[in-house]
Short mmCIF file of C-alpha atoms in Angstrom, two decimals:
data_model
loop_
_atom_site.label_atom_id
_atom_site.label_comp_id
_atom_site.label_asym_id
_atom_site.label_seq_id
_atom_site.Cartn_x
_atom_site.Cartn_y
_atom_site.Cartn_z
CA MET A 19 -166.91 26.31 205.03
CA LYS A 20 -170.35 25.31 203.89
CA ILE A 21 -169.91 27.52 200.87
CA LEU A 22 -166.63 25.75 199.90
CA VAL A 23 -168.26 22.34 200.34
CA SER A 24 -171.17 23.35 198.14
CA LEU A 25 -168.81 24.67 195.49
CA TRP A 26 -166.72 21.49 195.57
CA GLN A 27 -169.81 19.46 194.88
CA HIS A 28 -170.06 21.15 191.45
CA ARG A 29 -167.89 19.40 188.81
CA ASN A 30 -166.77 22.58 186.99
CA TYR A 31 -165.40 24.15 190.14
CA ARG A 32 -163.52 20.99 191.03
CA VAL A 33 -161.78 20.92 187.62
CA ALA A 34 -160.84 24.63 187.84
CA ALA A 35 -159.35 24.16 191.28
CA ILE A 36 -157.23 21.19 190.19
CA VAL A 37 -155.88 23.10 187.15
CA ALA A 38 -154.96 26.10 189.31
CA LEU A 39 -153.13 23.86 191.77
CA LEU A 40 -151.09 22.19 189.02
CA ALA A 41 -150.09 25.58 187.58
CA LEU A 42 -148.83 26.74 190.96
CA LEU A 43 -146.76 23.59 191.40
CA TRP A 44 -145.15 24.04 187.87
CA LEU A 45 -144.15 27.62 188.61
CA ALA A 46 -142.66 26.65 191.96
CA SER A 47 -140.54 23.92 190.35
CA GLY A 48 -138.95 26.48 187.97
CA LEU A 49 -137.85 28.69 190.83
CA LEU A 50 -136.40 25.91 192.94
CA PHE A 51 -134.59 23.91 190.23
CA SER A 52 -132.40 25.13 187.30
CA PRO A 53 -131.32 22.87 184.33
CA SER A 54 -127.63 22.09 184.44
CA GLY A 55 -127.29 22.54 180.65
CA GLU A 56 -128.28 26.21 180.77
CA ASP A 57 -125.86 26.86 183.63
CA ASP A 58 -123.03 25.23 181.64
CA ALA A 59 -123.86 27.32 178.54
CA ALA A 60 -123.86 30.50 180.62
CA GLN A 61 -120.52 29.58 182.13
CA GLU A 62 -119.02 28.84 178.71
CA THR A 63 -120.32 32.15 177.33
CA GLY A 64 -118.84 34.04 180.24
CA ALA A 65 -115.54 32.27 179.86
CA GLU A 66 -115.42 32.99 176.14
CA SER A 67 -116.18 36.65 176.65
CA ASP A 68 -113.42 36.88 179.21
CA THR A 69 -110.78 35.28 177.00
CA GLY A 70 -111.97 36.78 173.67
CA GLY A 71 -111.75 33.41 171.83
CA GLU A 72 -109.13 32.29 169.27
CA PRO A 73 -108.66 34.29 166.02
CA LEU A 74 -110.54 32.96 163.03
CA ARG A 75 -108.61 31.12 160.32
CA VAL A 76 -108.89 32.17 156.70
CA ARG A 77 -107.11 31.41 153.46
CA ALA A 78 -105.47 34.19 151.48
CA ARG A 79 -103.42 34.74 148.35
CA ILE A 80 -100.95 37.43 147.29
CA LEU A 81 -101.96 39.03 143.99
CA GLU A 82 -99.95 41.24 141.65
CA ALA A 83 -101.58 43.86 139.41
CA ARG A 84 -101.06 43.39 135.68
CA PRO A 85 -101.82 45.59 132.67
CA TYR A 86 -105.28 44.93 131.30
CA THR A 87 -106.88 46.39 128.20
CA SER A 88 -110.32 47.56 129.17
CA ARG A 89 -112.95 47.11 126.49
CA ALA A 90 -116.39 48.46 125.77
CA LEU A 91 -118.77 45.75 124.61
CA VAL A 92 -121.68 46.74 122.37
CA ASN A 93 -124.24 44.89 120.31
CA ALA A 94 -123.30 44.84 116.65
CA HIS A 95 -124.03 43.34 113.26
CA THR A 96 -122.15 42.84 110.02
CA GLU A 97 -122.62 44.98 106.93
CA ALA A 98 -121.21 45.05 103.42
CA ASN A 99 -118.40 47.50 102.85
CA ARG A 100 -120.30 48.85 99.86
CA SER A 101 -123.78 48.20 98.52
CA VAL A 102 -124.59 49.61 95.07
CA ARG A 103 -127.84 49.48 93.11
CA LEU A 104 -126.84 49.23 89.47
CA LYS A 105 -129.22 51.25 87.32
CA ALA A 106 -129.81 51.48 83.59
CA GLU A 107 -128.70 54.53 81.63
CA GLN A 108 -130.57 53.52 78.48
CA ASP A 109 -134.13 52.42 77.72
CA GLY A 110 -134.64 48.99 76.27
CA ALA A 111 -135.42 45.31 76.78
CA ILE A 112 -133.10 43.08 78.81
CA ALA A 113 -131.28 40.96 76.25
CA ALA A 114 -128.86 39.04 78.51
CA LEU A 115 -128.14 38.37 82.20
CA PRO A 116 -124.65 36.78 82.21
CA VAL A 117 -124.30 36.47 86.02
CA ALA A 118 -126.68 34.62 88.33
CA GLU A 119 -127.72 35.90 91.74
CA GLY A 120 -125.24 35.16 94.51
CA ARG A 121 -122.26 34.84 92.17
CA SER A 122 -119.00 36.72 92.57
CA VAL A 123 -117.91 39.09 89.83
CA ARG A 124 -114.82 41.09 89.01
CA LYS A 125 -114.68 44.77 88.24
CA GLY A 126 -115.88 45.36 84.66
CA ASP A 127 -117.91 42.14 84.34
CA VAL A 128 -121.28 42.55 82.57
CA ILE A 129 -124.22 42.16 84.94
CA CYS A 130 -127.12 43.12 82.63
CA GLU A 131 -127.21 43.74 78.88
CA ILE A 132 -129.87 45.80 77.08
CA ASP A 133 -131.06 45.09 73.52
CA PRO A 134 -129.01 47.41 71.25
CA GLU A 135 -131.80 47.91 68.66
CA ASP A 136 -130.40 50.33 66.00
CA ARG A 137 -127.74 51.93 68.22
CA PRO A 138 -124.75 50.19 66.53
CA GLU A 139 -125.96 51.54 63.17
CA GLN A 140 -126.30 55.00 64.66
CA LEU A 141 -122.68 54.71 65.78
CA GLU A 142 -121.51 53.83 62.27
CA ARG A 143 -123.50 56.73 60.84
CA ALA A 144 -121.84 59.09 63.34
CA ARG A 145 -118.39 57.83 62.30
CA ALA A 146 -119.19 58.45 58.63
CA ALA A 147 -120.53 61.94 59.40
CA LEU A 148 -117.32 62.74 61.26
CA ARG A 149 -115.15 61.64 58.31
CA LYS A 150 -117.17 63.89 55.97
CA ALA A 151 -116.91 66.83 58.37
CA GLU A 152 -113.13 66.33 58.62
CA LEU A 153 -112.77 66.29 54.81
CA ASP A 154 -114.93 69.42 54.46
CA PHE A 155 -112.84 71.20 57.06
CA LYS A 156 -109.56 70.27 55.36
CA GLY A 157 -110.89 71.41 51.94
CA GLY A 158 -112.06 74.67 53.42
CA ARG A 159 -108.64 75.21 55.02
CA ARG A 160 -106.92 74.81 51.58
CA LEU A 161 -109.36 77.27 50.01
CA GLU A 162 -108.74 79.71 52.85
CA GLN A 163 -105.00 79.57 52.23
CA LYS A 164 -105.68 80.53 48.57
CA GLY A 165 -107.98 83.35 49.64
CA LEU A 166 -111.07 81.62 48.23
CA GLN A 167 -112.80 80.88 51.56
CA SER A 168 -114.38 83.47 53.84
CA ASP A 169 -114.00 83.46 57.60
CA THR A 170 -117.72 82.85 58.01
CA ALA A 171 -117.62 79.74 55.82
CA MET A 172 -114.62 78.41 57.74
CA ALA A 173 -116.41 78.96 61.04
CA GLU A 174 -119.39 76.96 59.77
CA ARG A 175 -117.13 74.09 58.67
CA GLU A 176 -115.41 74.10 62.10
CA LEU A 177 -118.83 74.02 63.85
CA ALA A 178 -119.94 71.11 61.66
CA LEU A 179 -116.76 69.21 62.58
CA ALA A 180 -117.37 69.78 66.29
CA ASP A 181 -121.00 68.63 65.95
CA ALA A 182 -119.89 65.46 64.18
CA ARG A 183 -117.40 64.64 66.92
CA ALA A 184 -120.06 65.18 69.60
CA GLU A 185 -122.55 62.97 67.77
CA LEU A 186 -119.96 60.23 67.48
CA GLU A 187 -119.20 60.37 71.20
CA ARG A 188 -122.91 60.35 72.04
CA ALA A 189 -123.47 57.29 69.83
CA ARG A 190 -120.43 55.52 71.28
CA VAL A 191 -121.61 56.11 74.87
CA ALA A 192 -125.12 54.93 73.96
CA VAL A 193 -123.71 51.63 72.73
CA GLU A 194 -121.35 51.29 75.68
CA LYS A 195 -124.13 51.89 78.23
CA LEU A 196 -126.11 48.99 76.83
CA LYS A 197 -123.92 46.76 79.05
CA ILE A 198 -124.27 47.42 82.79
CA ARG A 199 -120.92 46.46 84.34
CA ALA A 200 -119.70 45.87 87.90
CA PRO A 201 -117.90 48.97 89.25
CA PHE A 202 -115.87 46.84 91.70
CA ASP A 203 -115.26 43.25 92.75
CA GLY A 204 -118.24 41.91 94.63
CA VAL A 205 -121.27 39.65 94.79
CA VAL A 206 -124.52 40.01 92.83
CA ASN A 207 -126.89 39.90 95.77
CA ARG A 208 -130.18 40.46 93.92
CA ARG A 209 -131.43 40.98 90.38
CA ALA A 210 -134.36 43.31 89.88
CA VAL A 211 -135.11 42.28 86.27
CA GLU A 212 -135.50 39.12 84.27
CA LEU A 213 -134.69 38.30 80.69
CA GLY A 214 -137.06 40.17 78.36
CA ASP A 215 -138.11 42.83 80.90
CA PHE A 216 -138.24 46.39 79.60
CA ILE A 217 -136.09 48.68 81.69
CA ARG A 218 -136.08 52.46 81.61
CA ARG A 219 -133.30 54.88 82.34
CA GLY A 220 -132.78 55.12 86.12
CA GLU A 221 -134.43 51.80 86.97
CA GLU A 222 -132.53 49.16 88.96
CA CYS A 223 -130.95 46.20 87.26
CA ALA A 224 -129.19 44.48 90.20
CA THR A 225 -127.64 45.05 93.64
CA LEU A 226 -123.89 44.54 94.03
CA LEU A 227 -122.24 44.00 97.44
CA ASP A 228 -118.61 44.48 98.39
CA LEU A 229 -117.92 42.02 101.23
CA ASP A 230 -114.15 42.39 101.52
CA PRO A 231 -113.54 43.94 103.92
CA LEU A 232 -116.69 43.21 105.89
CA LEU A 233 -117.88 45.80 108.40
CA VAL A 234 -118.87 45.05 111.99
CA VAL A 235 -121.11 47.97 112.97
CA GLY A 236 -122.32 49.03 116.41
CA GLU A 237 -123.23 52.08 118.47
CA VAL A 238 -121.22 53.41 121.42
CA SER A 239 -122.66 55.59 124.18
CA GLU A 240 -121.56 59.17 124.62
CA THR A 241 -119.75 58.25 127.84
CA ARG A 242 -117.48 55.79 126.00
CA VAL A 243 -117.00 57.27 122.53
CA GLY A 244 -114.35 59.72 123.74
CA ASP A 245 -112.12 56.82 124.85
CA LEU A 246 -111.99 55.20 121.39
CA THR A 247 -108.97 55.55 119.10
CA LEU A 248 -109.43 55.55 115.34
CA GLY A 249 -107.36 52.79 113.75
CA GLY A 250 -107.11 50.79 116.97
CA SER A 251 -107.50 47.02 117.01
CA ALA A 252 -110.90 45.58 117.88
CA SER A 253 -112.53 42.18 118.03
CA ALA A 254 -116.00 40.76 117.65
CA GLU A 255 -117.79 37.56 118.53
CA LEU A 256 -120.41 36.61 115.96
CA GLN A 257 -123.07 33.91 115.99
CA ARG A 258 -121.95 30.33 116.70
CA GLY A 259 -118.87 31.63 118.53
CA ARG A 260 -117.07 32.89 115.41
CA ARG A 261 -114.42 35.42 116.48
CA VAL A 262 -112.92 37.99 114.15
CA THR A 263 -110.49 40.88 114.53
CA GLY A 264 -110.07 44.12 112.66
CA ARG A 265 -109.39 47.84 112.87
CA LEU A 266 -111.67 50.63 113.99
CA ARG A 267 -111.97 52.62 110.77
CA TYR A 268 -114.86 54.99 111.48
CA ILE A 269 -116.32 56.88 114.44
CA SER A 270 -119.37 59.03 113.79
CA GLN A 271 -119.14 62.70 114.70
CA GLN A 272 -122.91 62.96 115.17
CA ALA A 273 -125.05 60.91 117.56
CA SER A 274 -128.13 59.12 116.29
CA ASP A 275 -131.33 61.08 116.86
CA THR A 276 -133.06 57.90 118.01
CA THR A 277 -130.51 56.21 120.27
CA ARG A 278 -128.26 59.17 121.11
CA ALA A 279 -125.30 56.85 120.48
CA TYR A 280 -122.44 57.05 117.98
CA ARG A 281 -121.98 54.66 115.06
CA VAL A 282 -118.66 52.85 114.84
CA GLU A 283 -117.32 50.59 112.10
CA VAL A 284 -114.65 47.89 112.33
CA ALA A 285 -113.22 46.57 109.06
CA VAL A 286 -112.61 42.79 109.03
CA GLU A 287 -110.79 40.97 106.24
CA ASN A 288 -113.03 38.57 104.33
CA PRO A 289 -111.11 37.48 101.22
CA ARG A 290 -113.00 34.21 100.73
CA GLY A 291 -116.42 35.69 101.34
CA GLU A 292 -117.14 33.31 104.22
CA LEU A 293 -118.78 36.04 106.30
CA ARG A 294 -122.10 37.53 105.26
CA GLY A 295 -123.82 40.78 105.99
CA GLY A 296 -126.51 40.98 108.67
CA ILE A 297 -124.93 38.60 111.21
CA SER A 298 -125.48 39.75 114.79
CA GLY A 299 -122.79 39.64 117.44
CA ARG A 300 -120.89 41.58 120.09
CA LEU A 301 -118.19 44.10 119.35
CA ALA A 302 -115.34 44.67 121.82
CA LEU A 303 -113.63 48.05 121.48
CA PRO A 304 -110.47 48.87 123.46
CA ILE A 305 -110.90 51.99 125.59
CA GLY A 306 -107.57 52.06 127.43
CA GLU A 307 -105.12 50.06 129.51
CA VAL A 308 -105.35 49.88 133.31
CA MET A 309 -103.56 48.00 136.09
CA ALA A 310 -105.97 45.34 137.33
CA HIS A 311 -106.16 42.18 139.44
CA ARG A 312 -107.84 38.97 138.32
CA ILE A 313 -110.08 37.49 141.02
CA ASN A 314 -113.01 35.13 141.36
CA SER A 315 -116.34 36.92 141.10
CA SER A 316 -117.59 35.14 144.26
CA LEU A 317 -115.14 37.21 146.34
CA LEU A 318 -116.92 40.46 145.52
CA THR A 319 -119.22 41.96 148.13
CA LEU A 320 -120.97 45.23 148.92
CA ASP A 321 -120.44 47.68 151.73
CA ASP A 322 -123.11 49.62 153.64
CA ARG A 323 -123.30 52.17 150.82
CA GLY A 324 -123.84 49.46 148.21
CA GLU A 325 -120.38 49.93 146.67
CA LEU A 326 -118.38 47.02 145.35
CA GLY A 327 -115.32 45.74 147.23
CA VAL A 328 -113.27 42.84 148.57
CA ARG A 329 -111.74 41.89 151.92
CA ILE A 330 -107.96 42.05 152.14
CA LEU A 331 -105.30 41.73 154.86
CA ASP A 332 -102.74 44.31 155.96
CA GLY A 333 -99.25 43.56 157.30
CA ALA A 334 -100.62 42.69 160.75
CA ASN A 335 -103.22 40.25 159.37
CA ARG A 336 -106.03 42.67 160.12
CA VAL A 337 -109.05 42.52 157.82
CA ARG A 338 -109.60 45.56 155.62
CA PHE A 339 -112.44 46.29 153.20
CA ALA A 340 -111.21 47.81 149.92
CA ASN A 341 -113.52 49.29 147.30
CA VAL A 342 -112.83 48.19 143.72
CA GLU A 343 -114.08 48.99 140.24
CA LEU A 344 -115.01 46.21 137.86
CA VAL A 345 -113.24 46.78 134.53
CA GLY A 346 -113.75 43.45 132.77
CA GLU A 347 -115.10 39.94 132.96
CA GLY A 348 -114.07 36.70 131.30
CA ASP A 349 -114.21 32.94 131.63
CA ASP A 350 -111.19 32.98 133.98
CA GLY A 351 -112.66 35.53 136.42
CA VAL A 352 -113.22 39.26 136.71
CA ARG A 353 -110.73 42.13 136.51
CA VAL A 354 -110.88 44.83 139.16
CA SER A 355 -108.96 48.05 139.69
CA GLY A 356 -108.50 50.20 142.79
CA LEU A 357 -106.34 47.82 144.82
CA PRO A 358 -102.63 48.26 145.64
CA ASP A 359 -100.29 46.72 143.06
CA ARG A 360 -99.43 43.96 145.54
CA VAL A 361 -102.25 42.90 147.83
CA THR A 362 -103.17 39.97 150.09
CA LEU A 363 -106.70 38.89 149.24
CA ILE A 364 -108.85 36.69 151.49
CA THR A 365 -110.04 33.82 149.30
CA VAL A 366 -111.76 31.51 151.81
CA GLY A 367 -113.63 32.62 154.90
CA GLN A 368 -114.21 36.22 153.88
CA GLU A 369 -117.91 35.95 154.71
CA TYR A 370 -117.13 35.17 158.39
CA VAL A 371 -114.81 38.10 159.16
CA SER A 372 -115.32 41.84 159.38
CA ALA A 373 -113.13 44.91 158.97
CA GLY A 374 -110.66 45.48 161.83
CA GLU A 375 -110.62 41.86 162.96
CA THR A 376 -107.28 40.06 163.31
CA VAL A 377 -107.16 36.60 161.73
CA VAL A 378 -104.79 33.70 161.16
CA ALA A 379 -104.11 33.44 157.41
CA GLU A 380 -103.09 30.31 155.53
CA MET A 381 -101.38 31.47 152.34
CA GLU A 382 -102.20 29.84 148.99
CA ALA A 383 -99.83 29.46 146.09
CA PRO A 384 -99.97 32.38 143.63
CA ALA A 385 -102.36 31.80 140.73
CA ARG A 386 -100.87 31.61 137.26
CA GLU A 387 -101.91 34.66 135.26
CA LEU A 388 -102.94 33.68 131.74
CA SER A 389 -102.90 36.25 128.98
CA PRO A 390 -106.19 36.24 127.05
CA PRO A 391 -105.92 35.65 123.28
CA GLU A 392 -105.86 38.73 121.12
CA ASP A 393 -109.17 37.86 119.49
CA ALA A 394 -110.93 37.18 122.79
CA VAL A 395 -113.99 39.30 123.37
CA ALA A 396 -114.02 40.84 126.83
CA GLN A 397 -117.26 40.93 128.74
CA PRO A 398 -118.68 44.30 129.79
CA ALA A 399 -117.99 45.67 133.23
CA LEU A 400 -120.86 44.98 135.62
CA GLU A 401 -122.49 48.01 137.14
CA LYS A 402 -123.93 46.12 140.13
CA VAL A 403 -123.22 42.78 141.78
CA ARG A 404 -126.03 40.97 143.55
CA LEU A 405 -124.78 38.71 146.32
CA PRO A 406 -126.50 35.45 147.24
CA GLY A 407 -128.14 35.18 150.62
CA LYS A 408 -128.21 37.87 153.23
CA GLY A 409 -126.07 40.99 152.91
CA GLU A 410 -123.29 41.51 155.40
CA THR A 411 -121.56 44.58 156.71
CA PRO A 412 -117.86 44.62 155.83
#
């Protein structure tokens, strides 16, 4: 007892004893009294587990599959149908440039003209030499008929006549080649010479472009090129939203060594020359028709294996998870395949239900299916869909 009294006289021991006493009282109060709120929650939980609760309510819509043209979307750019570098076939100074850069020309129009120098005179001399050779040949023929001309002499006259004809043709071509003409209708894109420049045979005078039709060129992967059909319709969306349509006119038979992809060309009419070469865009190539449903992209989810799917209802209003394949995307939603032709799709509340659960469905009115315009460019099929928030097991 004396020991306890001596300990109590120390302040630190007194404080420790009071704290220990309070802790014992707090623990005792928890054992003797229980909060009514926790008891009520436990009772409600037990009651709910016994009854199973009411089925969840969702909204659903009946969808019908419709034909959809699946498209492969590739990066592309425009090119001229033909691009020709006009080159000189005669040496000489540039005497005239009748057409300015950027101007349209017709087939046969003169693009560059070379100084003729003495070539016209050479042509006249060749004509005179031919007339003399023809007269000599005719005189020799009359002498031969009289027996006064040997076969050797006649052969020489015939050779001289042939030489004269060749010289005349050579002189005529030399004069004709002084004018470099357009081989087709097009646009003079660039001139390589100016007035007074000396140009040699084989040097460039100007570049001529054929822009009608215009080509939209892209590269298709080896997994898609086998689905393309030569001559099939195609569409493209160029810069500033310009949409054009055309025909697939060329599919390369050899992949590029760099990209391992195949070049494709779509010919687009361009009679007014409004489209230019080198414009970037996206090319949509049809790769086949499939039966697909149009849905909102927010309804897509992933299963435990990471595969894409949606939640649907069977005849007994039980939730089912159905895997789908994304075949196209547009402003009005995505197109998916893999569902039955007629299916009941959960549109609201799909994130709160799981496969096998029975629900109460409120049916929505069928959505009006709009046919996309022919020149609409389909978006590429998505390989993966990333869902917002936490993933859920279907």
